[in-house]
Amino acid sequence: MSFSKDFVWGAATSAYQVEGAAKGYGKGLHIWDVFAGEPGHVFEGHTGDRACEHYFRYREDVRRMKEIGLQAYRFSIDWSRVLPEGVGKVNEEGIAFYDRLIDELLEQGIEPYLTLYHWELPYELYKRGGWMNPEIVEWFGAYARLVAERFSDRVSKYFTINEPQCFIGHGFLRGEHAPGLRAPLRDTFEMAHNVLKAHGRAVQMLRQYGKQPLSIGFAPTCGMCYPETEKPEDIEAARQMLFALAEEDRDWAWNVSWWSDPVLLGRYPEEGLRRYEPYLPRITPEDMKLISEPIDLYGQNIYNGRCVRMGENGKPEEVKRKEGFPQTAMGWPVTPEALYWGPKFLYERYHKPIYITENGMACHDLVSRDGRVHDPSRIAFLTEYLSQLKRAAGEIELGGYFQWSLLDNFEWAKGYSGRFGLIYVDFATQERILKDSAYWYRDVIRSNGEEL
Ligand code: IFM
């Protein structure tokens, strides 16, 4: 089994997590500026005000990408940096930053993959109802148009929305992420519907104003499911559990089918329409047409999964993890099988080329006396995960893989306590050190995944 010749090897970041320059530079506030700026929300009061100073150090960072041999860099635009109020007046200084970044990438032969929304809702739009206000569909569309007009002469790959599961679930159901709300279920379903419509509108605008044919997708996430054995009934159990609704209604957003069926199949799952009926907004055929505007790529952020078997009662059941099962520094289980079965089940259902838009782990990284960062656990993790992905590559259409993350960065409510990078960042001095895993990844890329 091998990766195809045109398989893309990259790494990813997002704006607030790496850019810094959060105040000034013509940028408006977004909900994370406000949320992290207040005590009690983020570990030790950390904020993304400085983050990795990618805004100033992007040249050095692109040089590092080149050293690792990255073929692609997935980054996001901060909506409030280019449109400080979310709509209307354009911040040319912000546009100029992304122009410079894109030019630098292209000069180094690294293809930009641009994400429109990785959670920076402009605060001015939040005050007008944010995702609750149906006007956001056009606000987001206008933002996508601006991006197409300014960048699509050089950027042809786009993802509209990153992980709606997380920004709706953590931000509006659990209140652990910005804006820190525990909203009624009714509100969250309404927001989710607007998110999906905004995605569709952005696809239309990107296509309409794109200066070349564009490849467009979206990048949801979720825990995957994999079978305990390869018996057909266990495989079927894992498949069923992957696309099932969450057990608890307040966990509804952590789900694959509610987000992906509308976009890729043009309908919400029937079971969900029945169960969530009391909470749902009005959903029209025109809405579904907009939401299912054809896309080209299907991104999926995959970190882990649950082991599943068919129970004696003929229903899927989760298999308890073994005592001492491996975990990352975030306490997330290490389950490489998720990178074989996840893409496979998704491809079977949606028939779109799959890009792993994020995958990686947080480790307890530290600088050794030799000045290097030795991270054998990350190398072991990636070896296993990529081997599983390689197995999938022999069976389904896979477009690429983006390591999360290029740099250690601001891990949302966990602040700087979770180090996910291939590149170590000393946040006091902003010194960068390529971890052992970065050199290892360089060799993987060189061999197109043959050397794992
Ligand atoms: O850092 C995040 C990223 O912003 C979204 N996906 C998961 C990553 C690790 O938690």
GROMACS .gro file of C-alpha atoms in nm, residues 297-448:
model
  152
  297LEU     CA    1  -1.265   1.840  -0.089
  298TYR     CA    2  -1.375   1.689   0.238
  299GLY     CA    3  -1.146   1.782   0.524
  300GLN     CA    4  -1.157   1.591   0.848
  301ASN     CA    5  -0.964   1.661   1.167
  302ILE     CA    6  -0.897   1.326   1.331
  303TYR     CA    7  -0.724   1.272   1.663
  304ASN     CA    8  -0.866   0.952   1.808
  305GLY     CA    9  -1.158   0.714   1.818
  306ARG     CA   10  -1.362   0.461   2.014
  307CYS     CA   11  -1.333   0.086   1.978
  308VAL     CA   12  -1.672  -0.068   1.898
  309ARG     CA   13  -1.823  -0.415   1.865
  310MET     CA   14  -2.168  -0.554   1.796
  311GLY     CA   15  -2.330  -0.638   2.127
  312GLU     CA   16  -2.524  -0.953   2.192
  313ASN     CA   17  -2.844  -0.749   2.172
  314GLY     CA   18  -2.756  -0.662   1.810
  315LYS     CA   19  -2.668  -0.303   1.902
  316PRO     CA   20  -2.324  -0.142   1.875
  317GLU     CA   21  -2.141  -0.115   2.204
  318GLU     CA   22  -1.820   0.060   2.302
  319VAL     CA   23  -1.534  -0.162   2.416
  320LYS     CA   24  -1.377  -0.046   2.741
  321ARG     CA   25  -1.019   0.073   2.693
  322LYS     CA   26  -0.746  -0.147   2.838
  323GLU     CA   27  -0.593  -0.046   3.171
  324GLY     CA   28  -0.287   0.169   3.106
  325PHE     CA   29  -0.396   0.260   2.753
  326PRO     CA   30  -0.167   0.520   2.592
  327GLN     CA   31  -0.266   0.884   2.623
  328THR     CA   32  -0.132   1.215   2.499
  329ALA     CA   33  -0.034   1.505   2.725
  330MET     CA   34  -0.394   1.627   2.686
  331GLY     CA   35  -0.519   1.292   2.818
  332TRP     CA   36  -0.653   1.197   2.475
  333PRO     CA   37  -0.637   0.825   2.390
  334VAL     CA   38  -0.387   0.713   2.128
  335THR     CA   39  -0.586   0.510   1.874
  336PRO     CA   40  -0.410   0.493   1.535
  337GLU     CA   41  -0.690   0.274   1.391
  338ALA     CA   42  -0.898   0.594   1.377
  339LEU     CA   43  -0.690   0.700   1.077
  340TYR     CA   44  -0.778   0.391   0.878
  341TRP     CA   45  -1.141   0.330   0.968
  342GLY     CA   46  -1.242   0.696   1.002
  343PRO     CA   47  -1.154   0.804   0.646
  344LYS     CA   48  -1.282   0.473   0.511
  345PHE     CA   49  -1.628   0.506   0.667
  346LEU     CA   50  -1.647   0.873   0.567
  347TYR     CA   51  -1.549   0.799   0.209
  348GLU     CA   52  -1.804   0.517   0.184
  349ARG     CA   53  -2.080   0.754   0.291
  350TYR     CA   54  -1.979   1.076   0.117
  351HIS     CA   55  -1.765   0.973  -0.182
  352LYS     CA   56  -1.538   1.278  -0.168
  353PRO     CA   57  -1.157   1.281  -0.167
  354ILE     CA   58  -1.058   1.307   0.199
  355TYR     CA   59  -0.795   1.539   0.341
  356ILE     CA   60  -0.681   1.485   0.696
  357THR     CA   61  -0.682   1.854   0.777
  358GLU     CA   62  -0.549   1.801   1.132
  359ASN     CA   63  -0.387   1.516   1.322
  360GLY     CA   64  -0.118   1.512   1.586
  361MET     CA   65  -0.056   1.506   1.956
  362ALA     CA   66   0.044   1.721   2.251
  363CYS     CA   67   0.355   1.594   2.431
  364HIS     CA   68   0.541   1.707   2.741
  365ASP     CA   69   0.822   1.849   2.526
  366LEU     CA   70   1.131   2.003   2.679
  367VAL     CA   71   1.468   2.128   2.559
  368SER     CA   72   1.749   1.887   2.642
  369ARG     CA   73   2.105   1.983   2.737
  370ASP     CA   74   2.210   1.933   2.377
  371GLY     CA   75   1.971   2.215   2.283
  372ARG     CA   76   1.742   1.973   2.097
  373VAL     CA   77   1.385   1.868   2.161
  374HIS     CA   78   1.362   1.488   2.158
  375ASP     CA   79   1.004   1.379   2.117
  376PRO     CA   80   1.007   1.004   2.055
  377SER     CA   81   0.643   0.971   2.165
  378ARG     CA   82   0.529   1.201   1.885
  379ILE     CA   83   0.734   1.002   1.634
  380ALA     CA   84   0.583   0.676   1.765
  381PHE     CA   85   0.235   0.827   1.750
  382LEU     CA   86   0.276   0.955   1.394
  383THR     CA   87   0.437   0.635   1.273
  384GLU     CA   88   0.135   0.435   1.383
  385TYR     CA   89  -0.126   0.685   1.266
  386LEU     CA   90   0.034   0.738   0.927
  387SER     CA   91   0.075   0.363   0.877
  388GLN     CA   92  -0.299   0.327   0.923
  389LEU     CA   93  -0.363   0.615   0.684
  390LYS     CA   94  -0.137   0.446   0.432
  391ARG     CA   95  -0.351   0.135   0.455
  392ALA     CA   96  -0.656   0.351   0.377
  393ALA     CA   97  -0.468   0.510   0.085
  394GLY     CA   98  -0.476   0.173  -0.091
  395GLU     CA   99  -0.856   0.164  -0.070
  396ILE     CA  100  -1.002   0.514  -0.093
  397GLU     CA  101  -0.926   0.856  -0.246
  398LEU     CA  102  -0.708   1.051  -0.005
  399GLY     CA  103  -0.588   1.399  -0.095
  400GLY     CA  104  -0.343   1.491   0.178
  401TYR     CA  105  -0.239   1.508   0.539
  402PHE     CA  106  -0.179   1.815   0.754
  403GLN     CA  107   0.010   1.769   1.078
  404TRP     CA  108  -0.133   1.963   1.371
  405SER     CA  109   0.058   2.169   1.428
  406LEU     CA  110   0.350   2.343   1.265
  407LEU     CA  111   0.428   2.534   1.586
  408ASP     CA  112   0.354   2.494   1.954
  409ASN     CA  113   0.077   2.746   2.000
  410PHE     CA  114  -0.215   2.885   2.199
  411GLU     CA  115  -0.425   2.578   2.273
  412TRP     CA  116  -0.750   2.767   2.343
  413ALA     CA  117  -0.876   2.720   2.700
  414LYS     CA  118  -0.557   2.526   2.781
  415GLY     CA  119  -0.342   2.828   2.692
  416TYR     CA  120   0.021   2.737   2.624
  417SER     CA  121   0.007   2.421   2.835
  418GLY     CA  122  -0.048   2.189   2.538
  419ARG     CA  123   0.244   2.160   2.297
  420PHE     CA  124   0.131   2.020   1.961
  421GLY     CA  125   0.407   2.156   1.736
  422LEU     CA  126   0.665   2.000   1.510
  423ILE     CA  127   0.853   2.314   1.607
  424TYR     CA  128   0.914   2.398   1.970
  425VAL     CA  129   0.843   2.758   2.064
  426ASP     CA  130   0.993   2.925   2.368
  427PHE     CA  131   0.712   3.171   2.434
  428ALA     CA  132   0.933   3.405   2.639
  429THR     CA  133   1.201   3.453   2.373
  430GLN     CA  134   1.008   3.333   2.066
  431GLU     CA  135   1.302   3.107   1.980
  432ARG     CA  136   1.205   2.817   1.754
  433ILE     CA  137   1.365   2.470   1.767
  434LEU     CA  138   1.278   2.194   1.523
  435LYS     CA  139   1.182   1.889   1.728
  436ASP     CA  140   1.313   1.546   1.633
  437SER     CA  141   0.968   1.473   1.491
  438ALA     CA  142   1.011   1.758   1.241
  439TYR     CA  143   1.323   1.591   1.097
  440TRP     CA  144   1.145   1.258   1.103
  441TYR     CA  145   0.847   1.410   0.917
  442ARG     CA  146   1.090   1.558   0.661
  443ASP     CA  147   1.208   1.205   0.579
  444VAL     CA  148   0.852   1.075   0.561
  445ILE     CA  149   0.765   1.350   0.313
  446ARG     CA  150   1.077   1.284   0.106
  447SER     CA  151   0.981   0.918   0.070
  448ASN     CA  152   0.610   1.000   0.014
   0.00000   0.00000   0.00000
